[in-house]
Tab-separated table of C-alpha atoms in Angstrom:
chain	number	residue	atom	x	y	z
I	1	MET	CA	-127.275	-115.146	-11.647
I	2	THR	CA	-127.357	-112.124	-13.880
I	3	ASP	CA	-129.463	-108.998	-13.733
I	4	ALA	CA	-131.532	-110.477	-16.525
I	5	ASP	CA	-132.431	-113.466	-14.338
I	6	LEU	CA	-134.252	-111.093	-12.017
I	7	GLY	CA	-135.740	-108.837	-14.648
I	8	SER	CA	-133.720	-105.717	-13.903
I	9	PRO	CA	-134.487	-102.711	-16.097
I	10	PRO	CA	-132.097	-101.730	-18.865
I	11	ALA	CA	-129.796	-98.907	-17.907
I	12	ALA	CA	-130.092	-95.560	-19.611
I	13	GLY	CA	-127.136	-95.043	-21.922
I	14	ALA	CA	-123.846	-96.908	-21.908
I	15	THR	CA	-122.041	-95.083	-19.126
I	16	GLY	CA	-118.743	-96.763	-18.294
I	17	LEU	CA	-119.020	-99.454	-20.970
I	18	GLU	CA	-119.016	-99.325	-24.738
I	19	ALA	CA	-122.333	-100.673	-25.986
I	20	LEU	CA	-122.544	-103.045	-28.935
I	21	ASP	CA	-124.735	-102.404	-31.933
I	22	THR	CA	-128.042	-104.197	-31.532
I	23	ASP	CA	-127.306	-106.418	-34.526
I	24	GLN	CA	-124.126	-107.597	-32.778
I	25	GLN	CA	-125.693	-108.231	-29.389
I	26	LEU	CA	-127.114	-111.583	-28.312
I	27	ALA	CA	-130.437	-111.110	-26.556
I	28	LEU	CA	-130.480	-111.518	-22.800
I	29	THR	CA	-132.604	-114.492	-21.777
I	30	GLY	CA	-131.441	-114.782	-18.166
I	31	GLU	CA	-129.491	-117.955	-18.977
I	32	ARG	CA	-126.212	-116.314	-19.969
I	33	THR	CA	-124.372	-113.042	-19.650
I	34	VAL	CA	-123.349	-110.931	-22.617
I	35	PRO	CA	-120.979	-107.997	-23.097
I	36	GLY	CA	-122.014	-104.442	-23.868
I	37	ILE	CA	-124.921	-103.922	-21.443
I	38	PRO	CA	-124.143	-101.543	-18.576
I	39	ALA	CA	-126.642	-103.045	-16.109
I	40	GLU	CA	-125.241	-106.519	-16.866
I	41	ASN	CA	-121.629	-105.442	-16.546
I	42	TYR	CA	-120.930	-106.706	-13.020
I	43	TRP	CA	-121.866	-110.272	-13.991
I	44	PHE	CA	-120.073	-110.084	-17.331
I	45	ARG	CA	-116.827	-108.951	-15.662
I	46	ARG	CA	-117.179	-111.660	-13.015
I	47	HIS	CA	-117.268	-114.191	-15.849
I	48	GLU	CA	-114.505	-112.464	-17.795
I	49	ILE	CA	-111.937	-112.732	-14.985
I	50	ALA	CA	-111.870	-116.524	-15.320
I	51	TYR	CA	-110.992	-116.258	-19.017
I	52	ARG	CA	-108.280	-113.717	-18.319
I	53	HIS	CA	-106.824	-116.025	-15.703
I	54	ILE	CA	-106.329	-118.897	-18.180
I	55	LEU	CA	-105.137	-117.136	-21.325
I	56	GLY	CA	-101.499	-117.990	-20.647
I	57	ARG	CA	-102.410	-121.685	-20.708
I	58	CYS	CA	-103.995	-121.486	-24.157
I	59	SER	CA	-101.109	-120.461	-26.411
I	60	GLY	CA	-100.254	-123.229	-28.857
I	61	ARG	CA	-103.050	-125.478	-27.573
I	62	ASP	CA	-106.089	-127.035	-29.187
I	63	VAL	CA	-108.982	-125.755	-27.073
I	64	LEU	CA	-112.625	-126.731	-26.759
I	65	GLU	CA	-115.034	-124.357	-25.073
I	66	ALA	CA	-117.937	-126.529	-23.973
I	67	GLY	CA	-120.888	-124.206	-23.525
I	68	SER	CA	-119.547	-121.167	-25.352
I	69	GLY	CA	-122.618	-118.939	-25.000
I	70	GLU	CA	-122.153	-115.542	-26.638
I	71	GLY	CA	-118.654	-116.486	-27.815
I	72	TYR	CA	-116.618	-113.651	-26.286
I	73	GLY	CA	-114.563	-116.033	-24.129
I	74	ALA	CA	-113.625	-118.293	-27.025
I	75	ALA	CA	-112.631	-115.202	-29.014
I	76	MET	CA	-110.328	-114.137	-26.156
I	77	ILE	CA	-108.751	-117.604	-26.184
I	78	ALA	CA	-108.223	-117.451	-29.953
I	79	ASP	CA	-106.630	-114.008	-29.633
I	80	ALA	CA	-104.272	-115.418	-26.970
I	81	GLY	CA	-102.628	-117.666	-29.542
I	82	ALA	CA	-104.456	-120.970	-29.245
I	83	SER	CA	-103.638	-123.361	-32.102
I	84	SER	CA	-107.357	-123.961	-32.584
I	85	VAL	CA	-110.583	-123.101	-30.777
I	86	VAL	CA	-113.724	-125.170	-31.180
I	87	CYS	CA	-116.997	-124.129	-29.550
I	88	VAL	CA	-119.977	-126.303	-28.687
I	89	ASP	CA	-123.261	-124.864	-27.443
I	90	TYR	CA	-126.756	-126.312	-27.267
I	91	ASP	CA	-128.622	-123.079	-28.010
I	92	THR	CA	-129.182	-122.482	-31.715
I	93	SER	CA	-129.468	-118.698	-31.408
I	94	ALA	CA	-126.179	-118.524	-29.497
I	95	VAL	CA	-124.449	-120.686	-32.112
I	96	GLU	CA	-125.725	-118.530	-34.980
I	97	HIS	CA	-124.686	-115.370	-33.155
I	98	THR	CA	-121.178	-116.674	-32.432
I	99	ARG	CA	-120.657	-117.732	-36.036
I	100	ARG	CA	-121.747	-114.302	-37.237
I	101	ARG	CA	-119.836	-112.170	-34.745
I	102	TYR	CA	-116.691	-114.311	-34.350
I	103	PRO	CA	-116.089	-115.882	-37.787
I	104	GLU	CA	-112.595	-117.021	-36.756
I	105	LEU	CA	-114.151	-119.635	-34.444
I	106	VAL	CA	-115.398	-123.135	-35.319
I	107	VAL	CA	-118.821	-123.482	-33.688
I	108	HIS	CA	-120.955	-126.618	-33.389
I	109	GLN	CA	-124.506	-126.898	-32.152
I	110	GLY	CA	-124.601	-129.917	-29.879
I	111	ASN	CA	-125.289	-131.498	-26.523
I	112	LEU	CA	-122.476	-131.280	-23.961
I	113	ILE	CA	-123.063	-134.854	-22.865
I	114	ASP	CA	-122.483	-136.021	-26.450
I	115	LEU	CA	-119.705	-133.765	-27.716
I	116	PRO	CA	-119.231	-133.764	-31.522
I	117	LEU	CA	-115.455	-134.248	-31.248
I	118	ALA	CA	-113.171	-137.229	-31.702
I	119	ASP	CA	-111.492	-139.015	-28.815
I	120	ALA	CA	-108.265	-137.397	-27.550
I	121	SER	CA	-108.594	-134.422	-29.911
I	122	VAL	CA	-107.970	-131.376	-27.661
I	123	ASP	CA	-105.476	-130.202	-25.055
I	124	LEU	CA	-107.821	-128.020	-22.991
I	125	VAL	CA	-111.529	-128.036	-22.253
I	126	VAL	CA	-112.925	-124.765	-20.915
I	127	ASN	CA	-116.322	-124.853	-19.214
I	128	PHE	CA	-117.139	-121.584	-17.481
I	129	GLN	CA	-120.436	-120.945	-15.695
I	130	VAL	CA	-122.133	-123.849	-17.466
I	131	ILE	CA	-121.968	-127.075	-15.441
I	132	GLU	CA	-124.596	-125.776	-13.004
I	133	HIS	CA	-127.058	-125.765	-15.952
I	134	LEU	CA	-126.550	-129.457	-16.790
I	135	TRP	CA	-128.751	-132.306	-15.636
I	136	ASP	CA	-126.141	-135.049	-16.073
I	137	GLN	CA	-122.961	-133.490	-14.771
I	138	ALA	CA	-121.108	-136.802	-14.400
I	139	LYS	CA	-121.769	-137.685	-18.044
I	140	PHE	CA	-120.415	-134.299	-19.092
I	141	ILE	CA	-117.220	-134.836	-17.105
I	142	ALA	CA	-116.858	-138.244	-18.782
I	143	GLU	CA	-117.198	-136.577	-22.199
I	144	CYS	CA	-114.523	-134.039	-21.284
I	145	ARG	CA	-112.180	-136.872	-20.349
I	146	ARG	CA	-112.937	-138.636	-23.647
I	147	VAL	CA	-112.076	-135.676	-25.892
I	148	LEU	CA	-108.970	-134.638	-23.927
I	149	ARG	CA	-105.559	-136.016	-24.763
I	150	PRO	CA	-103.683	-137.756	-21.941
I	151	GLY	CA	-102.354	-135.042	-19.663
I	152	GLY	CA	-104.898	-132.546	-21.010
I	153	ARG	CA	-106.613	-130.170	-18.643
I	154	LEU	CA	-110.212	-129.366	-17.802
I	155	LEU	CA	-110.884	-125.824	-16.551
I	156	ILE	CA	-114.250	-125.280	-14.859
I	157	SER	CA	-115.798	-122.273	-13.173
I	158	THR	CA	-119.190	-122.365	-11.486
I	159	PRO	CA	-121.077	-120.382	-8.844
I	160	ASN	CA	-120.234	-121.451	-5.309
I	161	ARG	CA	-123.477	-122.920	-3.955
I	162	ILE	CA	-122.684	-121.749	-0.435
I	163	THR	CA	-122.621	-118.067	-1.361
I	164	PHE	CA	-124.802	-118.071	-4.491
I	165	SER	CA	-127.901	-119.796	-3.064
I	166	PRO	CA	-127.273	-119.598	0.685
I	167	GLY	CA	-129.544	-121.646	2.906
I	168	ARG	CA	-131.543	-123.056	-0.007
I	169	ASP	CA	-132.191	-126.663	-1.024
I	170	THR	CA	-132.729	-125.638	-4.643
I	171	PRO	CA	-130.818	-123.070	-6.719
I	172	LEU	CA	-132.008	-119.476	-6.614
I	173	ASN	CA	-131.410	-119.165	-10.351
I	174	PRO	CA	-134.243	-120.947	-12.213
I	175	PHE	CA	-131.868	-121.937	-15.037
I	176	HIS	CA	-129.589	-123.898	-12.687
I	177	THR	CA	-130.200	-127.580	-12.087
I	178	ARG	CA	-127.518	-128.322	-9.497
I	179	GLU	CA	-125.051	-125.932	-7.925
I	180	LEU	CA	-121.876	-127.193	-6.253
I	181	ASN	CA	-119.611	-126.341	-3.371
I	182	ALA	CA	-115.861	-126.940	-3.551
I	183	ALA	CA	-116.011	-130.410	-2.019
I	184	GLU	CA	-118.790	-131.502	-4.387
I	185	LEU	CA	-116.969	-130.177	-7.457
I	186	THR	CA	-113.785	-131.943	-6.363
I	187	GLU	CA	-115.665	-135.220	-5.897
I	188	LEU	CA	-117.274	-134.909	-9.334
I	189	LEU	CA	-113.891	-134.412	-11.007
I	190	VAL	CA	-112.028	-137.133	-9.140
I	191	GLU	CA	-114.779	-139.686	-9.685
I	192	GLY	CA	-114.715	-138.722	-13.377
I	193	GLY	CA	-111.064	-139.707	-13.765
I	194	PHE	CA	-109.328	-136.370	-13.185
I	195	ALA	CA	-106.634	-135.289	-10.775
I	196	LEU	CA	-107.388	-131.946	-9.149
I	197	ASP	CA	-104.463	-129.575	-9.672
I	198	ALA	CA	-105.996	-126.521	-8.013
I	199	MET	CA	-109.240	-125.284	-6.531
I	200	LEU	CA	-109.438	-121.520	-6.827
I	201	GLY	CA	-112.066	-119.028	-5.787
I	202	VAL	CA	-113.216	-115.742	-7.288
I	203	HIS	CA	-113.541	-112.969	-4.677
I	204	HIS	CA	-114.192	-109.246	-4.654
I	205	GLY	CA	-111.008	-107.203	-4.753
I	206	PRO	CA	-110.506	-103.932	-2.827
I	207	ARG	CA	-112.548	-101.684	-5.134
I	208	LEU	CA	-115.535	-104.024	-5.115
I	209	ALA	CA	-115.223	-104.413	-1.351
I	210	ALA	CA	-115.496	-100.623	-1.121
I	211	LEU	CA	-118.585	-100.695	-3.351
I	212	ASP	CA	-120.083	-103.410	-1.148
I	213	GLU	CA	-119.705	-101.086	1.815
I	214	LYS	CA	-121.096	-98.147	-0.134
I	215	TRP	CA	-124.233	-100.077	-1.099
I	216	GLY	CA	-125.186	-101.283	2.355
I	217	GLY	CA	-122.923	-104.315	2.558
I	218	SER	CA	-123.408	-105.901	-0.861
I	219	LEU	CA	-123.281	-104.508	-4.387
I	220	ILE	CA	-124.890	-107.759	-5.536
I	221	ASP	CA	-127.832	-107.372	-3.165
I	222	ALA	CA	-128.254	-103.735	-4.194
I	223	GLN	CA	-128.807	-104.900	-7.770
I	224	ILE	CA	-131.016	-107.860	-6.884
I	225	GLU	CA	-133.233	-105.999	-4.417
I	226	ARG	CA	-134.112	-103.301	-6.949
I	227	ALA	CA	-134.723	-105.877	-9.644
I	228	LEU	CA	-137.055	-107.938	-7.452
I	229	ALA	CA	-138.918	-104.798	-6.452
I	230	GLY	CA	-139.175	-103.645	-10.058
I	231	GLU	CA	-137.583	-100.356	-9.103
I	232	PRO	CA	-135.559	-98.181	-11.468
I	233	TRP	CA	-131.869	-98.174	-10.708
I	234	PRO	CA	-130.482	-94.919	-9.339
I	235	ALA	CA	-127.995	-93.370	-11.756
I	236	GLU	CA	-125.191	-93.806	-9.221
I	237	LEU	CA	-125.761	-97.574	-9.056
I	238	VAL	CA	-125.830	-97.807	-12.857
I	239	ASP	CA	-122.535	-95.927	-13.031
I	240	ASP	CA	-120.896	-98.042	-10.322
I	241	VAL	CA	-121.966	-101.310	-11.965
I	242	ALA	CA	-121.014	-100.153	-15.462
I	243	ALA	CA	-117.523	-99.173	-14.267
I	244	VAL	CA	-116.630	-102.604	-12.846
I	245	THR	CA	-113.657	-104.275	-14.567
I	246	ALA	CA	-112.376	-107.836	-14.506
I	247	GLU	CA	-109.377	-106.608	-12.525
I	248	ASP	CA	-111.722	-105.689	-9.657
I	249	PHE	CA	-112.019	-109.420	-8.894
I	250	ALA	CA	-109.346	-111.566	-7.251
I	251	VAL	CA	-108.690	-115.238	-8.053
I	252	LEU	CA	-107.275	-116.899	-4.927
I	253	ASP	CA	-106.044	-120.432	-4.248
I	254	ALA	CA	-108.056	-122.397	-1.702
I	255	ARG	CA	-104.822	-122.912	0.251
I	256	ASP	CA	-104.539	-119.152	0.764
I	257	SER	CA	-108.171	-118.199	1.313
I	258	ASP	CA	-111.548	-119.428	2.544
I	259	ILE	CA	-112.859	-121.268	-0.497
I	260	ASP	CA	-116.325	-121.523	1.032
I	261	ALA	CA	-116.511	-117.717	1.073
I	262	SER	CA	-115.702	-117.402	-2.636
I	263	LEU	CA	-118.256	-116.144	-5.125
I	264	ASP	CA	-117.355	-118.614	-7.876
I	265	LEU	CA	-115.308	-121.796	-7.856
I	266	PHE	CA	-112.563	-122.301	-10.416
I	267	ALA	CA	-111.095	-125.798	-10.744
I	268	VAL	CA	-108.073	-126.932	-12.742
I	269	ALA	CA	-107.961	-130.702	-13.298
I	270	THR	CA	-105.761	-133.033	-15.348
I	271	ARG	CA	-106.855	-136.083	-17.337
I	272	ASP	CA	-104.788	-139.139	-16.460
């Protein structure tokens, strides 16, 4: 969930984060996060940490980002030395924006369960914060397997259902169709013909833990509660959210942490 999902007010100014020109910025719809908006910064940085974690895997590889959204992640991958980066997104406005802002990328408008790529054409498929939006998740996994070369890897991040929509039968975010816990994501991958290499979790690091304490136990809840109430954000909350960096999050292996307590799941799987 992003601030936009709950209708939070725009922050005054760009404290702590360089704002983009309006002609460069993809409009917030609640379905994706975008860079350059201070009140959205916590969610953007929480997405960004997954990209930063994989950049070392991308050098010299042919990469597909399935569900590329605004395009910032694919641009990071291209800058990290990928041999090629192809983007596929269903939303026409996102595709047009990505083509305009990141002309170095190849961007296709298409359905993720019918990817416009040849069999065995890429080394890596990146799918971050997208699978929870899909109705036919198994079909998408099958498509990832089809376009990957033997031994290629699928990298997926998604909100952890246990912490993102706690105690609910349906997702809290209206744009999500099915959220997953670690066991469910593992099952989906294994049944789709992948071997799970690692199940990682995104957690708050020390500085965010301190902000949780400062804001009554949860920085996330502090944002959501004010959004639901339609209240203006206090300047201190705007500043704290705008100052969050990707390095304030920790990516931990399930073998070394409680994966069910993670904020987001991050799976690395290999095509046989």
